[in-house]
PDB file of C-alpha atoms and ligand atoms in Angstrom:
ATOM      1  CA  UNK A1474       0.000   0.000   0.000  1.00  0.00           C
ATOM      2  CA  UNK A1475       1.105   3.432  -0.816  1.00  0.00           C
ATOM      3  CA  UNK A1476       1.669   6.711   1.187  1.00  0.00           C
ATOM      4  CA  UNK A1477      -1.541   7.227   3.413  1.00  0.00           C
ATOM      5  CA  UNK A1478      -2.757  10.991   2.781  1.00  0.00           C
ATOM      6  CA  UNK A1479      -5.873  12.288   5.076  1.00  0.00           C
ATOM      7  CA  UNK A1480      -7.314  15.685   4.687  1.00  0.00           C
ATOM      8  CA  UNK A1481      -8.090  17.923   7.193  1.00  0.00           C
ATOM      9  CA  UNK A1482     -10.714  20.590   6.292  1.00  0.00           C
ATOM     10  CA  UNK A1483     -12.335  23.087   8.060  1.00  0.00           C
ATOM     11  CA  UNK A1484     -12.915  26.739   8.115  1.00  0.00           C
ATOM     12  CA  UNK A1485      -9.638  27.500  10.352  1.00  0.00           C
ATOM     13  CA  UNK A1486     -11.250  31.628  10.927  1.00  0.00           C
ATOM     14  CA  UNK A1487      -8.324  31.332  12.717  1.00  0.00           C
ATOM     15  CA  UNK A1488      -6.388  28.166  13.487  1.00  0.00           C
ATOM     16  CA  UNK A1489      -6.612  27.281  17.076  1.00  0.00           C
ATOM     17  CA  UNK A1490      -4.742  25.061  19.322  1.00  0.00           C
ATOM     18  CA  UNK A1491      -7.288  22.568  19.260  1.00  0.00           C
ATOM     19  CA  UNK A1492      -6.589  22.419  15.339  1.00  0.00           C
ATOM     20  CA  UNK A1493      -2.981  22.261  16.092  1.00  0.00           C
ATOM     21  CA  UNK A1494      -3.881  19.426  18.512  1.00  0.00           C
ATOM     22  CA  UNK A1495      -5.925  17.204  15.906  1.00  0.00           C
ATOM     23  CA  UNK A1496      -3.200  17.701  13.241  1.00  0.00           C
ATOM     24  CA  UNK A1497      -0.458  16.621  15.620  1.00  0.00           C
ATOM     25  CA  UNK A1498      -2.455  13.538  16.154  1.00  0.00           C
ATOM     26  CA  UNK A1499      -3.213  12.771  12.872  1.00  0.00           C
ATOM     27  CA  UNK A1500       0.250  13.135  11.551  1.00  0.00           C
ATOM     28  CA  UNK A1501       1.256  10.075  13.440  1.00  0.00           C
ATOM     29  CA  UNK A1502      -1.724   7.832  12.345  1.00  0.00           C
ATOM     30  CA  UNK A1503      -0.882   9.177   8.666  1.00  0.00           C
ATOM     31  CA  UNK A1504       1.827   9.612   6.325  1.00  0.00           C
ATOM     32  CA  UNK A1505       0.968  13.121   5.124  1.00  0.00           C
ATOM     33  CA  UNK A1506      -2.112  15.566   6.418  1.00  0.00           C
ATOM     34  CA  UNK A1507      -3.544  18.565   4.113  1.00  0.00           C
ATOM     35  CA  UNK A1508      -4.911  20.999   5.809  1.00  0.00           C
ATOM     36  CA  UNK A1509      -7.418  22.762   3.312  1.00  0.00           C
ATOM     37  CA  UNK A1510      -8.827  25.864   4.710  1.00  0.00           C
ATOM     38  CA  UNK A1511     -12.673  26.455   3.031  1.00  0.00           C
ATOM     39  CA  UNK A1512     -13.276  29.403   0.755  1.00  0.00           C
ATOM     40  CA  UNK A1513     -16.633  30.565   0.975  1.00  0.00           C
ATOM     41  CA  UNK A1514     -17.351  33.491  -0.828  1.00  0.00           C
ATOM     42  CA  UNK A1515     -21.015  34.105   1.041  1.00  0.00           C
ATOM     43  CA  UNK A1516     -19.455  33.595   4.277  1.00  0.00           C
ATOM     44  CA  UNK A1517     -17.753  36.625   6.141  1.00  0.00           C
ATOM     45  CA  UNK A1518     -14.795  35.546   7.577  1.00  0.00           C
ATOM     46  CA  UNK A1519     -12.665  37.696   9.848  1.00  0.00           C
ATOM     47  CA  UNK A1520      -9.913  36.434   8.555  1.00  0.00           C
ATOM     48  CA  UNK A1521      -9.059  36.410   4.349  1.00  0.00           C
ATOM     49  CA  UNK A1522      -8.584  32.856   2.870  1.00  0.00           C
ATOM     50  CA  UNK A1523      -4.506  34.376   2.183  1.00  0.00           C
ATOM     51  CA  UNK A1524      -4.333  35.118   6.265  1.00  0.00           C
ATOM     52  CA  UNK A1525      -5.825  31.945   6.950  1.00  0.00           C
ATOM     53  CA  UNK A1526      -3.507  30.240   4.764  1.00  0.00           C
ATOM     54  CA  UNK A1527      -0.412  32.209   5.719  1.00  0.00           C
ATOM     55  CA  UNK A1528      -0.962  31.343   9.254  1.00  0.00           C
ATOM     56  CA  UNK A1529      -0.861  27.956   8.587  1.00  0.00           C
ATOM     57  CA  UNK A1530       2.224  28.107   6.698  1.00  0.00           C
ATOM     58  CA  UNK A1531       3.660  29.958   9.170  1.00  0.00           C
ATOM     59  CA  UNK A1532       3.170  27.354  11.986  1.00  0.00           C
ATOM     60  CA  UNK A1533       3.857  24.473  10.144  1.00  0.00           C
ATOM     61  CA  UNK A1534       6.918  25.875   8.020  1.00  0.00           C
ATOM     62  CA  UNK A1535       9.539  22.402   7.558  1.00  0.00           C
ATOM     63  CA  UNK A1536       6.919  20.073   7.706  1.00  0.00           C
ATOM     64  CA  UNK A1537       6.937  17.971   5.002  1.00  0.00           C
ATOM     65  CA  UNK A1538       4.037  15.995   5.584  1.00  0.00           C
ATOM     66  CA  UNK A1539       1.953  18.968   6.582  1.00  0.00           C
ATOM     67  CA  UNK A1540       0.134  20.596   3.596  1.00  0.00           C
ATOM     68  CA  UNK A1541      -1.484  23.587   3.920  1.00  0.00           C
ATOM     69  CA  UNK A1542      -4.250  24.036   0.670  1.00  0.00           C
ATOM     70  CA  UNK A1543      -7.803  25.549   0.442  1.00  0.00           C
ATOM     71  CA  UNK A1544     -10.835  24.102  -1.602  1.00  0.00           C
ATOM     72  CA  UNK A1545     -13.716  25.763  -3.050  1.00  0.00           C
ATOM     73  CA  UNK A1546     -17.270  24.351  -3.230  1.00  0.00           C
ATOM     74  CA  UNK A1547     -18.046  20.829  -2.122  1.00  0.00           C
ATOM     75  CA  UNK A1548     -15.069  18.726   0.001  1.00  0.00           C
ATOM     76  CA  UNK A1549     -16.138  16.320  -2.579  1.00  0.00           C
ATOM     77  CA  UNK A1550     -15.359  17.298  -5.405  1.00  0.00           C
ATOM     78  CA  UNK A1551     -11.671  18.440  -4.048  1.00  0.00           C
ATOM     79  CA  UNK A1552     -11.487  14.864  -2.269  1.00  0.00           C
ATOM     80  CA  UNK A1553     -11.565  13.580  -6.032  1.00  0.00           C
ATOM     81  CA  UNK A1554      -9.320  16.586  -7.418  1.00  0.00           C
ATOM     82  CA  UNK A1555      -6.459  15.110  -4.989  1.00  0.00           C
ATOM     83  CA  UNK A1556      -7.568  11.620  -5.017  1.00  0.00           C
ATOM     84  CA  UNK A1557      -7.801  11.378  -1.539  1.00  0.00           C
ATOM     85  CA  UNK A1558     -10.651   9.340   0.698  1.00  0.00           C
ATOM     86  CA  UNK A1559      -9.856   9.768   4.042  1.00  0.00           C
ATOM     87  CA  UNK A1560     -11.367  13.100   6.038  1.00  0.00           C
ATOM     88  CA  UNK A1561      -9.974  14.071   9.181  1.00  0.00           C
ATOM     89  CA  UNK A1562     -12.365  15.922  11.793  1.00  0.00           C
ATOM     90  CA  UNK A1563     -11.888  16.661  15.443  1.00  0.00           C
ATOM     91  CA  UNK A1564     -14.585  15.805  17.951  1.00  0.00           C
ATOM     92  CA  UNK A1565     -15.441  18.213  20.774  1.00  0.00           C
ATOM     93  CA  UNK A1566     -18.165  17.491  22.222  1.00  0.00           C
ATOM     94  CA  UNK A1567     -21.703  15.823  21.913  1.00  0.00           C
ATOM     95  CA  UNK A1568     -22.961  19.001  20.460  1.00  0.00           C
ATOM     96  CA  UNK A1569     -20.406  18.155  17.652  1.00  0.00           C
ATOM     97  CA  UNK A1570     -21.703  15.145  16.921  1.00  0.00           C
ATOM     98  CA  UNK A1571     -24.944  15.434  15.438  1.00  0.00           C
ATOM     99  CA  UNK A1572     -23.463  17.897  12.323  1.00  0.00           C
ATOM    100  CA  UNK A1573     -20.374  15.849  12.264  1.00  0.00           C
ATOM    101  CA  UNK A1574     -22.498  12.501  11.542  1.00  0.00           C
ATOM    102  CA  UNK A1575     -24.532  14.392   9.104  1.00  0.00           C
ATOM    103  CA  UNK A1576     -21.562  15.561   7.169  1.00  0.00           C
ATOM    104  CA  UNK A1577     -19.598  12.199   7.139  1.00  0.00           C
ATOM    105  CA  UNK A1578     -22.873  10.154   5.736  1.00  0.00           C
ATOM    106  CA  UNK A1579     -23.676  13.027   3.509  1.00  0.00           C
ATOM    107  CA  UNK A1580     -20.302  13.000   1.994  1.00  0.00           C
ATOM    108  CA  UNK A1581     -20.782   9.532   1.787  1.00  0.00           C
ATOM    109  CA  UNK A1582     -23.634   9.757  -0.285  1.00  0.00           C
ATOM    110  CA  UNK A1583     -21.958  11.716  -2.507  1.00  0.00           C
ATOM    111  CA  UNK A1584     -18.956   9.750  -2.858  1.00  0.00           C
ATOM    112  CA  UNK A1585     -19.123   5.975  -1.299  1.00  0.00           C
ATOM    113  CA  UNK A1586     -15.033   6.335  -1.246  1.00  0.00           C
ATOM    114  CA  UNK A1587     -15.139   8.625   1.549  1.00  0.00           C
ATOM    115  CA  UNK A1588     -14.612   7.948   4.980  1.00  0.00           C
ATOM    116  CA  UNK A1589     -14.255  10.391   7.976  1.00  0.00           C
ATOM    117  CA  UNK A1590     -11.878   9.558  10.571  1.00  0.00           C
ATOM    118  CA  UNK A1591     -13.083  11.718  14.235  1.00  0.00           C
ATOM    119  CA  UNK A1592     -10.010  12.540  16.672  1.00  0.00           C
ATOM    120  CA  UNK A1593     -10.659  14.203  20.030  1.00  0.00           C
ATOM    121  CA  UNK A1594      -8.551  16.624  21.037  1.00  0.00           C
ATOM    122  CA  UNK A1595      -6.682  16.884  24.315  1.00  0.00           C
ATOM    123  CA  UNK A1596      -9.435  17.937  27.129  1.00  0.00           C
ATOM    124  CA  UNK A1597      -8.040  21.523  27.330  1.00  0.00           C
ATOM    125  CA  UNK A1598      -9.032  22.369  23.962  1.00  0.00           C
ATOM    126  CA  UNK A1599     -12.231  20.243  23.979  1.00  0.00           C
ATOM    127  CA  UNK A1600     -14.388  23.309  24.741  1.00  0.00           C
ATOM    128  CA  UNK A1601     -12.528  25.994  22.418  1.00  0.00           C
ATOM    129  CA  UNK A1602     -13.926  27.136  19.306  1.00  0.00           C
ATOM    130  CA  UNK A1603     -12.921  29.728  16.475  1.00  0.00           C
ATOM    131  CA  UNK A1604     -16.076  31.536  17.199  1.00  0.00           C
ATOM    132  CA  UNK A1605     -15.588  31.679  20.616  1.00  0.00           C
ATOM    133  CA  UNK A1606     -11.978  32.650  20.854  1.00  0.00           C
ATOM    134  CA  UNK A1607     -13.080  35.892  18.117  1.00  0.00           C
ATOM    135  CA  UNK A1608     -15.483  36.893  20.930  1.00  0.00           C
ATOM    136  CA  UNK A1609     -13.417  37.102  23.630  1.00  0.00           C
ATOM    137  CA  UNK A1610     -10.988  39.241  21.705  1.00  0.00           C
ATOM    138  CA  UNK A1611     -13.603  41.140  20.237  1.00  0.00           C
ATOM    139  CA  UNK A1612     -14.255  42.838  23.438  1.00  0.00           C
ATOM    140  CA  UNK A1613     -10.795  43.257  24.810  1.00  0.00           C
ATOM    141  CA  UNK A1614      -9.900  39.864  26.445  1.00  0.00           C
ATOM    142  CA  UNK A1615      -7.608  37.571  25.797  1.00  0.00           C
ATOM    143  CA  UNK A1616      -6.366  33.538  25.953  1.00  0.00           C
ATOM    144  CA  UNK A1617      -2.952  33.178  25.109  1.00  0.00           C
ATOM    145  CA  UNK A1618      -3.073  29.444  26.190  1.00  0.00           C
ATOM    146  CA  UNK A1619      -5.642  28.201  23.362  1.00  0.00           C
ATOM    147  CA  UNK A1620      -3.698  30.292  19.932  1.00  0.00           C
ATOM    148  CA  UNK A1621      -0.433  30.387  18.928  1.00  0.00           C
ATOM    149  CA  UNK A1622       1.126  33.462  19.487  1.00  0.00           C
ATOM    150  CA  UNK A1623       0.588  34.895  15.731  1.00  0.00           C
ATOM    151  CA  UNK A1624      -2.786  34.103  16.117  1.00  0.00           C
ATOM    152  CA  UNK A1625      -2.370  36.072  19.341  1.00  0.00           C
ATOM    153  CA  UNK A1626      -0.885  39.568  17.745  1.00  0.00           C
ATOM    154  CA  UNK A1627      -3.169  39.072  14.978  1.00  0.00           C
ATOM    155  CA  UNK A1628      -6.705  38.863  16.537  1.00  0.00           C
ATOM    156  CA  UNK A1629      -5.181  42.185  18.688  1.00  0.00           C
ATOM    157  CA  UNK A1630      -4.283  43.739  15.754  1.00  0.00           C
ATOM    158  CA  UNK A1631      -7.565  43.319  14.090  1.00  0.00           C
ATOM    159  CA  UNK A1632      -9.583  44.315  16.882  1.00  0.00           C
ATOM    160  CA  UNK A1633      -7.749  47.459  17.562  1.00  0.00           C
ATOM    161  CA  UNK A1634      -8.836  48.692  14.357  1.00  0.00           C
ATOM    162  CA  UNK A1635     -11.927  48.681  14.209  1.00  0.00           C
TER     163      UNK A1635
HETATM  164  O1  PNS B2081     -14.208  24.426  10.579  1.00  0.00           O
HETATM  165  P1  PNS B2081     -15.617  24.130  10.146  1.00  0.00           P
HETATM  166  O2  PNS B2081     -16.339  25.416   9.837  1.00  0.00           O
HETATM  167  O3  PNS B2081     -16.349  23.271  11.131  1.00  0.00           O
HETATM  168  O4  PNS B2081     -15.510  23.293   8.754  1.00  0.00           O
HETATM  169  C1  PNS B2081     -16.658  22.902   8.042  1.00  0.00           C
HETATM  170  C2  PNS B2081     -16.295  22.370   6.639  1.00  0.00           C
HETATM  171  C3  PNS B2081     -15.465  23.384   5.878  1.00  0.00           C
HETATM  172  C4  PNS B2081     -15.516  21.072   6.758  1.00  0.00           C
HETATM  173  C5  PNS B2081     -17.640  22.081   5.885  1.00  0.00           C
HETATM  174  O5  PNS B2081     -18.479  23.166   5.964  1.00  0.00           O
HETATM  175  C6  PNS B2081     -17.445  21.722   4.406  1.00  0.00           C
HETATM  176  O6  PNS B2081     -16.937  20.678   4.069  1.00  0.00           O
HETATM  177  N1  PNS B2081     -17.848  22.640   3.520  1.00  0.00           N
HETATM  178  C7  PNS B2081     -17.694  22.502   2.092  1.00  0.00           C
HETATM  179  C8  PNS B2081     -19.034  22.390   1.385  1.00  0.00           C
HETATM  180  C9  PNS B2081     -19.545  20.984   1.428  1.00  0.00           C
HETATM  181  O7  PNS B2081     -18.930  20.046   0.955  1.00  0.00           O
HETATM  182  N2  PNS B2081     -20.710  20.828   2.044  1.00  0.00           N
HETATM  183  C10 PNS B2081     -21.387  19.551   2.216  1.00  0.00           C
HETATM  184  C11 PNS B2081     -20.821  18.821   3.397  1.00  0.00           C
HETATM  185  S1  PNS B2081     -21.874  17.476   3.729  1.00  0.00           S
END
């Protein structure tokens, strides 16, 4: 059997630790991980698809079996485009579950190749979100312990303009 690829998609408005978490993990269950980062052009994101992706670059610079992409339109039609089956997702919580489920089968439907793989994060990033770490910034707080320090300077940087 050849290399083992998995993809890791997500929104990543910005990466979080907990991200950083599940792609640790997965890189040692999987030859190579590619993180694709979701361009949506009727969502708002606070962050561009080029910060998200420079970010991720950023954090994961020398890693050879860390990829850092974005996809446009359905994960499964970019699934095909790399010829890769295997989805990676991180599982919070319960809460998670219900949408996660929905997406796996749906993909599924679409594609019977595909197969989502769920990873739970360490317990100190099972309760962290994107959204939630925007808020607290948002109105002047901070939590140094759940970004990476970019992520850090940059959510203070955006905030203090506007
Ligand atoms: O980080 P997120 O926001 O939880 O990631 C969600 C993501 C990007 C994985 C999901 O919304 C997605 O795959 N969107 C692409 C469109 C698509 O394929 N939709 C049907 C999924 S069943």
């Amino acid at each position: 059997m050849g290399e083992r690829t998995v993809i890791y998609p997500g929104s990543f408005d910005p990466l979080t630790n907990g991200h950083i978490d599940i792609i640790e993990r997965g890189v040692k269950m999987f030859d190579k991980i590619i993180v694709t980062a979701l361009k949506n052009p009727s969502k708002t994101y606070l962050f561009s698809l080029e910060e998200r992706i420079s970010i991720m670059k950023d954090i994961f610079s020398g890693r050879d079996n860390i990829e850092i992409d974005y996809f446009e339109g359905l994960l499964a039609d970019y699934l095909i485009e790399k010829n890769v089956f295997t989805v990676l997702r991180g599982l919070r919580a319960i809460s998670d579950f219900e949408i996660e489920f929905q997406m796996a089968l749906m993909n599924r439907s679409i594609n019977d190749k595909i197969e989502t793989i769920f990873l739970v994060p360490s317990i100190a990033y099972s309760f962290l979100s994107s959204k939630l770490v925007k808020e607290i910034y948002k109105f002047g707080g901070e939590i140094k312990s759940m970004v990476p320090n970019t992520v850090d300077n940059k959510l203070k940087e955006k905030y203090s303009n506007s």
